[in-house]
C-alpha atoms as a printed R data frame, in Angstrom:
    type eleno elety resid chain resno      x        y       z
1   ATOM     1    CA   MET     A     1 98.148  -34.019  74.336
2   ATOM     2    CA   LYS     A     2 97.160  -37.426  75.627
3   ATOM     3    CA   CYS     A     3 95.383  -35.846  78.587
4   ATOM     4    CA   LYS     A     4 93.327  -33.635  76.254
5   ATOM     5    CA   MET     A     5 92.298  -36.676  74.171
6   ATOM     6    CA   ILE     A     6 91.250  -38.636  77.247
7   ATOM     7    CA   LEU     A     7 89.260  -35.652  78.530
8   ATOM     8    CA   LEU     A     8 87.524  -35.292  75.155
9   ATOM     9    CA   VAL     A     9 86.548  -38.976  75.052
10  ATOM    10    CA   MET     A    10 85.129  -38.784  78.587
11  ATOM    11    CA   LEU     A    11 83.058  -35.727  77.698
12  ATOM    12    CA   VAL     A    12 81.673  -37.432  74.612
13  ATOM    13    CA   PHE     A    13 80.813  -40.568  76.629
14  ATOM    14    CA   LEU     A    14 79.110  -38.568  79.366
15  ATOM    15    CA   GLY     A    15 77.173  -36.562  76.796
16  ATOM    16    CA   ALA     A    16 75.975  -39.697  75.035
17  ATOM    17    CA   SER     A    17 74.936  -41.274  78.345
18  ATOM    18    CA   SER     A    18 72.996  -38.126  79.264
19  ATOM    19    CA   LEU     A    19 71.177  -38.085  75.925
20  ATOM    20    CA   TRP     A    20 70.302  -41.776  76.260
21  ATOM    21    CA   ALA     A    21 68.904  -41.241  79.761
22  ATOM    22    CA   GLN     A    22 66.858  -38.249  78.611
23  ATOM    23    CA   LYS     A    23 65.461  -40.260  75.724
24  ATOM    24    CA   SER     A    24 64.514  -43.150  78.061
25  ATOM    25    CA   VAL     A    25 62.819  -40.844  80.547
26  ATOM    26    CA   SER     A    26 60.989  -38.955  77.824
27  ATOM    27    CA   LYS     A    27 59.499  -42.204  76.443
28  ATOM    28    CA   LYS     A    28 58.115  -43.057  79.887
29  ATOM    29    CA   GLU     A    29 56.750  -39.546  80.171
30  ATOM    30    CA   LEU     A    30 55.079  -39.900  76.768
31  ATOM    31    CA   TYR     A    31 53.314  -43.075  77.913
32  ATOM    32    CA   SER     A    32 52.264  -41.403  81.144
33  ATOM    33    CA   ARG     A    33 50.967  -38.381  79.226
34  ATOM    34    CA   ALA     A    34 49.061  -40.632  76.807
35  ATOM    35    CA   ARG     A    35 47.316  -42.348  79.745
36  ATOM    36    CA   GLU     A    36 46.429  -38.948  81.237
37  ATOM    37    CA   VAL     A    37 44.990  -37.760  77.928
38  ATOM    38    CA   LEU     A    38 43.057  -41.017  77.539
39  ATOM    39    CA   MET     A    39 41.522  -40.694  80.992
40  ATOM    40    CA   GLU     A    40 40.612  -37.039  80.532
41  ATOM    41    CA   SER     A    41 39.105  -37.787  77.116
42  ATOM    42    CA   LEU     A    42 37.036  -40.663  78.512
43  ATOM    43    CA   VAL     A    43 35.704  -38.390  81.256
44  ATOM    44    CA   ARG     A    44 34.841  -35.672  78.712
45  ATOM    45    CA   LYS     A    45 33.418  -38.216  76.227
46  ATOM    46    CA   ASP     A    46 35.939  -36.880  73.685
47  ATOM    47    CA   SER     A    47 36.101  -39.971  71.440
48  ATOM    48    CA   ALA     A    48 38.559  -38.475  68.927
49  ATOM    49    CA   HIS     A    49 41.314  -37.721  71.444
50  ATOM    50    CA   ALA     A    50 40.526  -40.920  73.352
51  ATOM    51    CA   GLU     A    51 41.019  -42.975  70.186
52  ATOM    52    CA   GLU     A    52 44.309  -41.210  69.459
53  ATOM    53    CA   ALA     A    53 45.761  -41.770  72.932
54  ATOM    54    CA   TYR     A    54 44.406  -45.336  73.091
55  ATOM    55    CA   GLY     A    55 45.886  -46.192  69.696
56  ATOM    56    CA   TYR     A    56 49.263  -44.753  70.704
57  ATOM    57    CA   LEU     A    57 49.412  -46.925  73.831
58  ATOM    58    CA   GLN     A    58 48.363  -50.045  71.909
59  ATOM    59    CA   ALA     A    59 51.008  -49.415  69.254
60  ATOM    60    CA   HIS     A    60 53.768  -49.185  71.873
61  ATOM    61    CA   VAL     A    61 52.818  -52.079  74.171
62  ATOM    62    CA   SER     A    62 55.776  -54.105  72.887
63  ATOM    63    CA   GLU     A    63 58.070  -51.225  73.865
64  ATOM    64    CA   GLY     A    64 56.788  -51.080  77.437
65  ATOM    65    CA   ALA     A    65 53.733  -48.841  77.200
66  ATOM    66    CA   PRO     A    66 51.618  -49.636  80.303
67  ATOM    67    CA   LEU     A    67 48.330  -51.152  79.104
68  ATOM    68    CA   THR     A    68 46.872  -54.512  80.180
69  ATOM    69    CA   ILE     A    69 44.359  -56.619  78.250
70  ATOM    70    CA   PHE     A    70 41.778  -56.100  80.981
71  ATOM    71    CA   GLU     A    71 42.294  -52.351  80.775
72  ATOM    72    CA   GLU     A    72 41.725  -52.598  77.019
73  ATOM    73    CA   TYR     A    73 38.445  -54.422  77.700
74  ATOM    74    CA   LEU     A    74 37.283  -51.726  80.112
75  ATOM    75    CA   ILE     A    75 38.322  -48.949  77.694
76  ATOM    76    CA   ASP     A    76 36.512  -50.656  74.813
77  ATOM    77    CA   MET     A    77 33.347  -50.946  76.873
78  ATOM    78    CA   GLU     A    78 33.515  -47.297  77.946
79  ATOM    79    CA   MET     A    79 34.057  -46.182  74.350
80  ATOM    80    CA   GLY     A    80 31.122  -48.276  73.097
81  ATOM    81    CA   LYS     A    81 33.318  -50.778  71.229
82  ATOM    82    CA   TYR     A    82 31.378  -53.650  72.748
83  ATOM    83    CA   ALA     A    83 32.288  -56.387  70.270
84  ATOM    84    CA   ASP     A    84 36.022  -55.853  70.829
85  ATOM    85    CA   GLY     A    85 35.560  -55.570  74.576
86  ATOM    86    CA   VAL     A    86 33.467  -58.734  74.884
87  ATOM    87    CA   ARG     A    87 36.019  -60.815  72.972
88  ATOM    88    CA   LYS     A    88 38.921  -59.577  75.111
89  ATOM    89    CA   TYR     A    89 36.997  -60.095  78.340
90  ATOM    90    CA   ALA     A    90 35.939  -63.627  77.357
91  ATOM    91    CA   SER     A    91 39.498  -64.565  76.412
92  ATOM    92    CA   GLU     A    92 40.823  -63.310  79.736
93  ATOM    93    CA   LEU     A    93 38.167  -65.118  81.769
94  ATOM    94    CA   ARG     A    94 38.750  -68.329  79.823
95  ATOM    95    CA   ILE     A    95 42.154  -68.566  81.516
96  ATOM    96    CA   LEU     A    96 40.279  -69.008  84.811
97  ATOM    97    CA   LEU     A    97 37.442  -71.196  83.576
98  ATOM    98    CA   ASP     A    98 39.107  -73.601  81.133
99  ATOM    99    CA   SER     A    99 41.621  -75.819  82.936
100 ATOM   100    CA   SER     A   100 42.922  -77.216  79.629
101 ATOM   101    CA   TYR     A   101 43.519  -73.831  78.026
102 ATOM   102    CA   VAL     A   102 47.125  -72.724  77.495
103 ATOM   103    CA   PRO     A   103 47.207  -69.061  76.394
104 ATOM   104    CA   GLY     A   104 49.522  -68.119  73.550
105 ATOM   105    CA   LYS     A   105 52.640  -66.208  74.495
106 ATOM   106    CA   GLU     A   106 52.543  -62.467  73.957
107 ATOM   107    CA   THR     A   107 54.430  -59.379  75.052
108 ATOM   108    CA   GLN     A   108 54.649  -58.987  78.808
109 ATOM   109    CA   ARG     A   109 52.176  -56.264  79.712
110 ATOM   110    CA   VAL     A   110 53.042  -53.466  82.122
111 ATOM   111    CA   LEU     A   111 50.547  -52.560  84.851
112 ATOM   112    CA   GLU     A   112 50.433  -48.932  85.938
113 ATOM   113    CA   LYS     A   113 48.183  -48.123  88.899
114 ATOM   114    CA   ASP     A   114 47.620  -44.499  88.041
115 ATOM   115    CA   ALA     A   115 44.598  -42.250  87.622
116 ATOM   116    CA   LEU     A   116 43.474  -44.068  84.443
117 ATOM   117    CA   HIS     A   117 43.639  -47.435  86.200
118 ATOM   118    CA   LYS     A   118 41.590  -46.063  89.095
119 ATOM   119    CA   HIS     A   119 39.071  -44.517  86.694
120 ATOM   120    CA   LEU     A   120 38.573  -47.832  84.908
121 ATOM   121    CA   TYR     A   121 38.443  -50.142  87.939
122 ATOM   122    CA   ASP     A   122 36.637  -48.093  90.591
123 ATOM   123    CA   PRO     A   123 33.161  -48.489  89.059
124 ATOM   124    CA   PHE     A   124 33.511  -52.282  89.452
125 ATOM   125    CA   ASN     A   125 34.670  -52.245  93.057
126 ATOM   126    CA   PRO     A   126 32.777  -53.866  94.622
127 ATOM   127    CA   PHE     A   127 31.739  -56.226  91.831
128 ATOM   128    CA   THR     A   128 28.025  -56.389  92.610
129 ATOM   129    CA   ALA     A   129 25.088  -58.127  90.978
130 ATOM   130    CA   ALA     A   130 23.529  -54.739  90.226
131 ATOM   131    CA   LYS     A   131 26.642  -53.610  88.346
132 ATOM   132    CA   VAL     A   132 26.739  -56.854  86.374
133 ATOM   133    CA   ASP     A   133 23.063  -56.479  85.479
134 ATOM   134    CA   SER     A   134 23.739  -52.931  84.303
135 ATOM   135    CA   MET     A   135 26.656  -53.930  82.038
136 ATOM   136    CA   VAL     A   136 24.798  -56.914  80.592
137 ATOM   137    CA   ASN     A   137 21.740  -54.763  79.861
138 ATOM   138    CA   LEU     A   138 24.002  -52.229  78.153
139 ATOM   139    CA   VAL     A   139 25.391  -54.830  75.760
140 ATOM   140    CA   ASP     A   140 21.993  -56.477  75.257
141 ATOM   141    CA   ALA     A   141 20.626  -53.100  74.110
142 ATOM   142    CA   SER     A   142 23.467  -52.596  71.623
143 ATOM   143    CA   ASP     A   143 23.687  -53.771  68.004
144 ATOM   144    CA   VAL     A   144 26.335  -56.469  68.576
145 ATOM   145    CA   ASP     A   145 25.635  -60.038  67.490
146 ATOM   146    CA   ALA     A   146 23.343  -62.182  69.633
147 ATOM   147    CA   GLU     A   147 26.232  -64.622  70.097
148 ATOM   148    CA   LEU     A   148 28.362  -61.945  71.768
149 ATOM   149    CA   LYS     A   149 25.444  -60.790  73.900
150 ATOM   150    CA   ASP     A   150 24.966  -64.301  75.316
151 ATOM   151    CA   LEU     A   151 28.727  -64.746  75.664
152 ATOM   152    CA   TYR     A   152 29.127  -61.512  77.612
153 ATOM   153    CA   ALA     A   153 26.211  -62.278  79.930
154 ATOM   154    CA   THR     A   154 27.573  -65.789  80.490
155 ATOM   155    CA   MET     A   155 31.039  -64.532  81.375
156 ATOM   156    CA   MET     A   156 29.883  -61.661  83.568
157 ATOM   157    CA   TYR     A   157 27.506  -63.838  85.581
158 ATOM   158    CA   ALA     A   158 30.159  -66.568  85.749
159 ATOM   159    CA   GLU     A   159 32.607  -64.112  87.339
160 ATOM   160    CA   LEU     A   160 29.921  -63.075  89.821
161 ATOM   161    CA   THR     A   161 28.907  -66.660  90.614
162 ATOM   162    CA   LEU     A   162 32.262  -68.444  90.748
163 ATOM   163    CA   GLY     A   163 35.269  -68.178  93.020
164 ATOM   164    CA   PHE     A   164 38.777  -69.358  92.205
165 ATOM   165    CA   ASP     A   165 41.652  -70.850  94.155
166 ATOM   166    CA   GLY     A   166 44.829  -72.841  93.593
167 ATOM   167    CA   TYR     A   167 47.491  -71.056  91.571
168 ATOM   168    CA   SER     A   168 49.624  -72.623  88.817
169 ATOM   169    CA   SER     A   169 52.830  -70.640  88.364
170 ATOM   170    CA   ASN     A   170 53.863  -72.342  85.143
171 ATOM   171    CA   LEU     A   171 50.576  -71.481  83.446
172 ATOM   172    CA   GLY     A   172 50.041  -68.295  85.434
173 ATOM   173    CA   ARG     A   173 46.382  -69.035  86.137
174 ATOM   174    CA   ILE     A   174 43.886  -70.244  88.692
175 ATOM   175    CA   VAL     A   175 43.297  -73.981  88.357
176 ATOM   176    CA   ARG     A   176 40.108  -74.656  90.355
177 ATOM   177    CA   CYS     A   177 36.777  -72.892  90.509
178 ATOM   178    CA   PHE     A   178 33.845  -73.221  92.900
179 ATOM   179    CA   VAL     A   179 30.438  -71.619  93.353
180 ATOM   180    CA   LYS     A   180 30.712  -68.715  95.803
181 ATOM   181    CA   ASP     A   181 27.509  -66.729  95.158
182 ATOM   182    CA   THR     A   182 24.166  -67.986  93.871
183 ATOM   183    CA   THR     A   183 22.532  -64.545  93.575
184 ATOM   184    CA   ARG     A   184 22.512  -64.703  89.755
185 ATOM   185    CA   ALA     A   185 23.234  -68.403  89.277
186 ATOM   186    CA   ASP     A   186 19.845  -68.998  87.628
187 ATOM   187    CA   VAL     A   187 20.461  -66.157  85.164
188 ATOM   188    CA   PHE     A   188 23.923  -67.526  84.419
189 ATOM   189    CA   LEU     A   189 22.442  -70.925  83.547
190 ATOM   190    CA   VAL     A   190 19.834  -69.402  81.231
191 ATOM   191    CA   ARG     A   191 22.376  -67.351  79.277
192 ATOM   192    CA   ALA     A   192 25.047  -70.073  79.297
193 ATOM   193    CA   HIS     A   193 22.643  -72.698  77.955
194 ATOM   194    CA   SER     A   194 21.495  -70.247  75.290
195 ATOM   195    CA   TYR     A   195 25.103  -69.627  74.241
196 ATOM   196    CA   VAL     A   196 26.260  -73.251  74.007
197 ATOM   197    CA   GLU     A   197 23.069  -74.457  72.330
198 ATOM   198    CA   LYS     A   198 23.141  -71.761  69.636
199 ATOM   199    CA   ASN     A   199 26.931  -71.747  69.236
200 ATOM   200    CA   PRO     A   200 28.131  -75.312  69.896
201 ATOM   201    CA   TYR     A   201 31.493  -75.069  68.116
202 ATOM   202    CA   THR     A   202 33.084  -71.914  69.512
203 ATOM   203    CA   GLU     A   203 36.238  -71.851  71.638
204 ATOM   204    CA   HIS     A   204 34.150  -71.250  74.749
205 ATOM   205    CA   SER     A   205 31.318  -73.756  74.282
206 ATOM   206    CA   GLY     A   206 33.296  -76.900  75.091
207 ATOM   207    CA   TYR     A   207 34.489  -76.097  78.602
208 ATOM   208    CA   LEU     A   208 31.284  -74.252  79.518
209 ATOM   209    CA   LYS     A   209 29.184  -77.283  78.625
210 ATOM   210    CA   ALA     A   210 31.574  -79.880  80.061
211 ATOM   211    CA   SER     A   211 32.449  -78.371  83.431
212 ATOM   212    CA   ILE     A   212 31.201  -74.879  84.298
213 ATOM   213    CA   ILE     A   213 27.480  -75.326  83.612
214 ATOM   214    CA   PRO     A   214 27.260  -78.721  85.427
215 ATOM   215    CA   LEU     A   215 29.137  -77.265  88.406
216 ATOM   216    CA   VAL     A   216 26.677  -74.409  88.807
217 ATOM   217    CA   GLU     A   217 23.652  -76.639  88.106
218 ATOM   218    CA   THR     A   218 24.688  -79.018  90.885
219 ATOM   219    CA   VAL     A   219 24.912  -76.225  93.431
220 ATOM   220    CA   VAL     A   220 21.692  -74.542  92.286
221 ATOM   221    CA   THR     A   221 19.820  -77.845  92.584
222 ATOM   222    CA   ARG     A   222 21.191  -78.268  96.098
223 ATOM   223    CA   MET     A   223 20.160  -74.752  97.055
224 ATOM   224    CA   ARG     A   224 16.627  -75.268  95.758
225 ATOM   225    CA   GLU     A   225 16.278  -78.491  97.730
226 ATOM   226    CA   PHE     A   226 17.725  -76.797 100.808
227 ATOM   227    CA   ASN     A   227 15.245  -73.934 100.589
228 ATOM   228    CA   GLU     A   228 12.356  -76.386 100.263
229 ATOM   229    CA   ASN     A   229 13.572  -78.740 103.006
230 ATOM   230    CA   PRO     A   230 16.705  -77.677 104.922
231 ATOM   231    CA   LEU     A   231 17.090  -81.175 106.407
232 ATOM   232    CA   LYS     A   232 16.745  -83.285 103.260
233 ATOM   233    CA   HIS     A   233 20.446  -83.220 102.459
234 ATOM   234    CA   LYS     A   234 21.180  -84.489 105.980
235 ATOM   235    CA   TYR     A   235 19.509  -87.881 105.410
236 ATOM   236    CA   TYR     A   236 21.944  -90.802 105.544
237 ATOM   237    CA   THR     A   237 24.749  -88.569 106.788
238 ATOM   238    CA   GLY     A   238 26.762  -88.466 110.004
239 ATOM   239    CA   GLY     A   239 26.537  -86.946 113.436
240 ATOM   240    CA   LEU     A   240 27.106  -87.424 117.137
241 ATOM   241    CA   GLY     A   241 24.489  -88.287 119.749
242 ATOM   242    CA   LEU     A   242 24.297  -88.710 123.539
243 ATOM   243    CA   TYR     A   243 21.348  -90.554 125.126
244 ATOM   244    CA   GLY     A   244 20.035  -91.692 128.483
245 ATOM   245    CA   GLY     A   245 16.860  -93.568 129.281
246 ATOM   246    CA   PHE     A   246 14.855  -96.298 130.961
247 ATOM   247    CA   TRP     A   247 14.087  -99.869 130.050
248 ATOM   248    CA   THR     A   248 12.404 -103.061 131.128
249 ATOM   249    CA   GLY     A   249 12.696 -106.653 130.010
250 ATOM   250    CA   PHE     A   250 13.078 -110.316 130.886
251 ATOM   251    CA   ILE     A   251 15.571 -113.173 130.606
252 ATOM   252    CA   THR     A   252 14.919 -116.470 128.843
253 ATOM   253    CA   GLY     A   253 17.029 -119.617 128.600
254 ATOM   254    CA   ASP     A   254 18.595 -122.335 130.769
255 ATOM   255    CA   VAL     A   255 19.797 -119.820 133.339
256 ATOM   256    CA   ASN     A   256 16.239 -119.739 134.697
257 ATOM   257    CA   ASP     A   257 16.625 -123.376 135.738
258 ATOM   258    CA   TYR     A   258 19.300 -122.418 138.230
259 ATOM   259    CA   PHE     A   259 18.601 -118.833 139.252
260 ATOM   260    CA   ILE     A   260 15.794 -116.378 139.845
261 ATOM   261    CA   THR     A   261 15.855 -113.668 137.122
262 ATOM   262    CA   LYS     A   262 13.748 -110.547 137.385
263 ATOM   263    CA   MET     A   263 13.869 -106.782 136.976
264 ATOM   264    CA   GLY     A   264 15.405 -104.882 139.876
265 ATOM   265    CA   ASP     A   265 13.310 -102.722 142.146
266 ATOM   266    CA   ASP     A   266 15.355  -99.576 141.412
267 ATOM   267    CA   ILE     A   267 15.150  -97.483 138.252
268 ATOM   268    CA   ASN     A   268 16.733  -99.348 135.336
269 ATOM   269    CA   MET     A   269 18.972  -97.053 133.307
270 ATOM   270    CA   ASN     A   270 20.679  -97.179 129.922
271 ATOM   271    CA   PHE     A   271 23.312  -94.706 128.694
272 ATOM   272    CA   GLU     A   272 24.534  -94.516 125.137
273 ATOM   273    CA   ALA     A   273 26.868  -92.530 122.887
274 ATOM   274    CA   SER     A   274 26.542  -92.809 119.138
275 ATOM   275    CA   LEU     A   275 28.906  -91.785 116.341
276 ATOM   276    CA   LEU     A   276 27.239  -91.894 112.933
277 ATOM   277    CA   ILE     A   277 29.305  -91.810 109.737
278 ATOM   278    CA   ARG     A   278 27.065  -91.803 106.683
279 ATOM   279    CA   ARG     A   279 24.949  -94.949 107.202
280 ATOM   280    CA   VAL     A   280 27.177  -96.710 109.725
281 ATOM   281    CA   ALA     A   281 26.758  -96.034 113.462
282 ATOM   282    CA   LEU     A   282 29.202  -96.955 116.222
283 ATOM   283    CA   ASN     A   283 27.345  -97.104 119.541
284 ATOM   284    CA   PHE     A   284 28.796  -97.472 123.040
285 ATOM   285    CA   PHE     A   285 26.406  -98.388 125.832
286 ATOM   286    CA   TYR     A   286 26.190  -99.132 129.548
287 ATOM   287    CA   ASN     A   287 23.088 -100.343 131.363
288 ATOM   288    CA   TYR     A   288 21.918 -102.060 134.495
289 ATOM   289    CA   GLY     A   289 18.621 -103.409 135.807
290 ATOM   290    CA   PHE     A   290 18.268 -107.203 135.749
291 ATOM   291    CA   VAL     A   291 18.727 -109.128 138.986
292 ATOM   292    CA   THR     A   292 20.001 -112.727 138.759
293 ATOM   293    CA   LYS     A   293 20.237 -114.508 142.127
294 ATOM   294    CA   PRO     A   294 20.234 -117.991 143.627
295 ATOM   295    CA   GLU     A   295 17.100 -119.216 145.372
296 ATOM   296    CA   ASN     A   296 16.806 -118.367 149.048
297 ATOM   297    CA   PHE     A   297 19.254 -115.514 148.546
298 ATOM   298    CA   ASP     A   298 18.631 -113.133 151.415
299 ATOM   299    CA   TRP     A   299 21.209 -110.420 150.810
300 ATOM   300    CA   ASP     A   300 20.361 -107.037 149.383
301 ATOM   301    CA   GLU     A   301 19.709 -107.247 145.684
302 ATOM   302    CA   SER     A   302 22.271 -105.818 143.264
303 ATOM   303    CA   GLU     A   303 21.498 -105.207 139.590
304 ATOM   304    CA   ASP     A   304 23.452 -106.928 136.856
305 ATOM   305    CA   GLU     A   305 25.523 -104.574 134.662
306 ATOM   306    CA   MET     A   306 26.411 -104.681 130.999
307 ATOM   307    CA   ILE     A   307 28.827 -102.644 128.908
308 ATOM   308    CA   GLY     A   308 29.564 -102.945 125.219
309 ATOM   309    CA   PHE     A   309 29.382 -101.528 121.739
310 ATOM   310    CA   SER     A   310 27.416 -102.138 118.579
311 ATOM   311    CA   LEU     A   311 27.596 -101.373 114.890
312 ATOM   312    CA   GLY     A   312 24.384 -100.130 113.337
313 ATOM   313    CA   PHE     A   313 23.239  -99.510 109.774
314 ATOM   314    CA   THR     A   314 20.737  -96.840 108.756
315 ATOM   315    CA   ALA     A   315 18.139  -98.862 106.883
316 ATOM   316    CA   PHE     A   316 15.724  -95.924 106.579
317 ATOM   317    CA   ASP     A   317 16.127  -92.214 107.137
318 ATOM   318    CA   SER     A   318 13.795  -89.235 106.882
319 ATOM   319    CA   ARG     A   319 13.133  -85.932 108.549
320 ATOM   320    CA   PHE     A   320 11.380  -87.390 111.600
321 ATOM   321    CA   VAL     A   321 12.217  -91.129 111.659
322 ATOM   322    CA   ARG     A   322 15.404  -93.189 111.363
323 ATOM   323    CA   VAL     A   323 15.538  -97.000 111.597
324 ATOM   324    CA   GLU     A   324 18.787  -98.727 112.565
325 ATOM   325    CA   PRO     A   325 19.286 -102.479 113.043
326 ATOM   326    CA   PHE     A   326 22.519 -103.243 114.904
327 ATOM   327    CA   VAL     A   327 24.852 -106.021 115.993
328 ATOM   328    CA   GLY     A   328 27.474 -105.812 118.702
329 ATOM   329    CA   TYR     A   329 29.464 -107.240 121.564
330 ATOM   330    CA   GLY     A   330 29.189 -106.767 125.310
331 ATOM   331    CA   VAL     A   331 30.203 -108.071 128.724
332 ATOM   332    CA   TYR     A   332 27.363 -109.057 131.077
333 ATOM   333    CA   ASP     A   333 28.251 -109.016 134.791
334 ATOM   334    CA   PHE     A   334 26.054 -111.156 137.063
335 ATOM   335    CA   MET     A   335 26.674 -109.231 140.265
336 ATOM   336    CA   LEU     A   336 25.180 -111.672 142.782
337 ATOM   337    CA   VAL     A   337 26.413 -114.818 141.047
338 ATOM   338    CA   GLU     A   338 29.860 -113.224 140.809
339 ATOM   339    CA   SER     A   339 30.323 -114.279 137.214
340 ATOM   340    CA   SER     A   340 30.371 -112.601 133.817
341 ATOM   341    CA   SER     A   341 29.638 -113.567 130.245
342 ATOM   342    CA   ASP     A   342 30.556 -112.342 126.811
343 ATOM   343    CA   VAL     A   343 27.361 -111.576 124.908
344 ATOM   344    CA   LEU     A   344 26.347 -111.215 121.295
345 ATOM   345    CA   VAL     A   345 24.134 -108.162 120.911
346 ATOM   346    CA   LEU     A   346 21.372 -107.873 118.314
347 ATOM   347    CA   GLY     A   347 18.713 -105.187 118.189
348 ATOM   348    CA   LEU     A   348 16.868 -102.344 116.547
349 ATOM   349    CA   ASN     A   349 16.887  -98.587 117.194
350 ATOM   350    CA   THR     A   350 14.021  -96.441 115.971
351 ATOM   351    CA   ASP     A   351 14.849  -92.763 116.339
352 ATOM   352    CA   LEU     A   352 12.024  -90.232 116.433
353 ATOM   353    CA   ARG     A   353 13.454  -86.792 115.678
354 ATOM   354    CA   LEU     A   354 12.317  -83.304 116.551
355 ATOM   355    CA   PRO     A   355 14.554  -80.637 114.969
356 ATOM   356    CA   LEU     A   356 15.554  -77.939 117.439
357 ATOM   357    CA   LYS     A   357 17.884  -75.949 115.192
358 ATOM   358    CA   LYS     A   358 17.919  -76.342 111.422
359 ATOM   359    CA   PRO     A   359 21.140  -75.837 109.430
360 ATOM   360    CA   SER     A   360 21.715  -72.274 108.294
361 ATOM   361    CA   ARG     A   361 23.317  -73.407 105.042
362 ATOM   362    CA   TYR     A   362 23.791  -76.502 102.918
363 ATOM   363    CA   GLY     A   363 26.130  -78.782 104.854
364 ATOM   364    CA   GLY     A   364 25.639  -76.879 108.106
365 ATOM   365    CA   LEU     A   365 24.984  -78.550 111.449
366 ATOM   366    CA   ALA     A   366 21.531  -79.227 112.861
367 ATOM   367    CA   LEU     A   367 20.665  -79.902 116.500
368 ATOM   368    CA   VAL     A   368 17.955  -82.535 116.985
369 ATOM   369    CA   PHE     A   369 16.055  -83.866 120.001
370 ATOM   370    CA   VAL     A   370 15.717  -87.651 119.701
371 ATOM   371    CA   ALA     A   371 13.439  -90.171 121.357
372 ATOM   372    CA   ARG     A   372 15.128  -93.535 120.699
373 ATOM   373    CA   LEU     A   373 12.894  -96.609 120.930
374 ATOM   374    CA   LYS     A   374 15.165  -99.597 121.496
375 ATOM   375    CA   TYR     A   375 14.919 -103.359 121.475
376 ATOM   376    CA   GLN     A   376 18.115 -105.214 122.377
377 ATOM   377    CA   ALA     A   377 18.686 -108.963 122.739
378 ATOM   378    CA   ASN     A   378 21.848 -110.125 124.493
379 ATOM   379    CA   PHE     A   379 22.895 -113.744 123.837
380 ATOM   380    CA   GLY     A   380 25.321 -115.308 126.299
381 ATOM   381    CA   THR     A   381 26.264 -118.240 128.512
382 ATOM   382    CA   LEU     A   382 26.572 -118.087 132.290
383 ATOM   383    CA   GLY     A   383 29.274 -120.336 133.653
384 ATOM   384    CA   PHE     A   384 29.159 -121.272 137.335
385 ATOM   385    CA   THR     A   385 29.772 -124.134 139.783
386 ATOM   386    CA   ALA     A   386 26.638 -125.963 140.983
387 ATOM   387    CA   TYR     A   387 26.388 -128.283 143.980
388 ATOM   388    CA   ASP     A   388 24.010 -131.212 144.354
389 ATOM   389    CA   ARG     A   389 22.414 -132.372 147.603
390 ATOM   390    CA   GLU     A   390 25.556 -134.275 148.475
391 ATOM   391    CA   HIS     A   391 27.543 -131.080 147.907
392 ATOM   392    CA   ASN     A   392 29.277 -132.497 144.891
393 ATOM   393    CA   ALA     A   393 30.606 -129.685 142.651
394 ATOM   394    CA   LYS     A   394 29.660 -129.525 138.983
395 ATOM   395    CA   ASP     A   395 30.615 -126.923 136.374
396 ATOM   396    CA   VAL     A   396 27.541 -125.718 134.502
397 ATOM   397    CA   ASP     A   397 27.124 -123.488 131.411
398 ATOM   398    CA   ALA     A   398 23.608 -122.063 131.211
399 ATOM   399    CA   GLY     A   399 22.575 -120.196 128.077
400 ATOM   400    CA   PHE     A   400 20.439 -117.093 128.267
401 ATOM   401    CA   ILE     A   401 18.913 -114.285 126.248
402 ATOM   402    CA   ALA     A   402 18.405 -110.965 128.023
403 ATOM   403    CA   HIS     A   403 15.604 -109.055 126.274
404 ATOM   404    CA   GLN     A   404 15.539 -105.270 126.796
405 ATOM   405    CA   PHE     A   405 12.840 -102.808 125.702
406 ATOM   406    CA   GLY     A   406 13.565  -99.167 126.366
407 ATOM   407    CA   ILE     A   407 13.299  -95.533 125.465
408 ATOM   408    CA   ASN     A   408 16.264  -93.185 125.445
409 ATOM   409    CA   LEU     A   409 16.070  -89.403 125.219
410 ATOM   410    CA   GLY     A   410 18.959  -87.443 123.846
411 ATOM   411    CA   LEU     A   411 20.452  -84.798 121.625
412 ATOM   412    CA   PHE     A   412 21.976  -85.457 118.226
413 ATOM   413    CA   LEU     A   413 24.324  -83.087 116.440
414 ATOM   414    CA   TRP     A   414 23.361  -83.844 112.847
C-alpha cells in the first residue's frame, strides 16, 4: 500500500513539473511569435497587427518579454509615432551625454537578436550622415512640435558627431565624450542652439548648453582655423630640430693683450640640436673656429672648441619667422694655450621657416626647413701663467667676449 502511495505522489510531482515546464516554454514562444508578427506587420505596413503585437510585448516587458527601449524608439519611428520615438531616443542618448544624469531604475530589459532586431537595426548600419539627414528630414516634415523637431535633430547629429569612451559599471553608462566626426558638426550647432534658446528649461537644455555645445564649438573653431591656415595652431608649440652651419666673429677683452685672436683659416662650423617644448627651447651646441695663440707661435694653428647648452624663449612666432633670445652655459677650450674657461652664453636665434610638409590634421606633425640666423656672445675668463723678461711666473686671468655671427641650416619636426 505504501509503495502505491509513493508511486502516486511521484507521478503527480512529475506531472506538475511537466506542466510548469510547458507553460514556461509556451510563454517564451508567445513572445517570439509576437516579435515575428510585429516584424512581418512592419514589413507589410499592417499598422493594426503591428500595434497589437507591439502592445503585447510592451505589456509583458516586466515578465521577460524581449523588447529594449531603443527597439521601442525604432518601432515608433517606423510606425510614424514620432513624438513617442523622439522622447525615448533623447532619454536614451542623455545617458551618454549628461555626466550628472542618473537614470531611474526600471525593469531589466531582455535583448533578443532575432529577425525583428535585424530588421530594426540594419538600416542604421553603418550610421551615416546621409541616413541621419533622411531621418531628421522625416521628422521635420511631420506634424510634431517644433521643440521635438529641434530635439531630434540635435540628438541625431550629436550621435553622429560625438564618440564615447570610459565605462562606469555602477551607472552603466559612458562617462566621457569627444568629437569624432565634424561632417555635420555645423548643423548640430545650429539645431542645438535653436533648441536650448527656445526651450531653456527642459531636461536636456542644461547639459547641452553647459558641456556638449561648447565641446563641439571648440573643435569646429579649430577645424575652421586649420582649413584656413594649417600651421596656425603650431605657433608657440614644441618640436625637435637638427642644424649645422657656418659662422664668423671676433674676440674682445683683456685676452687680446696677451694673445693673438683671429678666425681660423679652415671652415668654421657650428652644430646644434634643439628641443622645443611650448615656448621653451633646450639647445645643445658644439662649434669651433677661433684661433687664440701666443705671439711668435710657429706651430700649426688649431681652432678653439666650445661645447655647451642654452635655454631659449620664443618671444615671437609665426608661419615663417620665429625669434628666440637665449641664455646658456658652455666650456671654451683654448687649444694652443692649453687652457679652458667656463663661459656665460647670451644670444639670439632668428629662425626663417619654409614648410616642406604641412600637418594632415589638427595636432599633426609638420616638417620644416629652417635657416637659423644666430648671434652668440660667450663671456669668460682665460687663466694662464705669464712670464716677464726675467722669466718670473705670474698667474693672469684675462677676460674675454667671443662674438659669433652665423647661419645654420636644418630640419625641424614641428
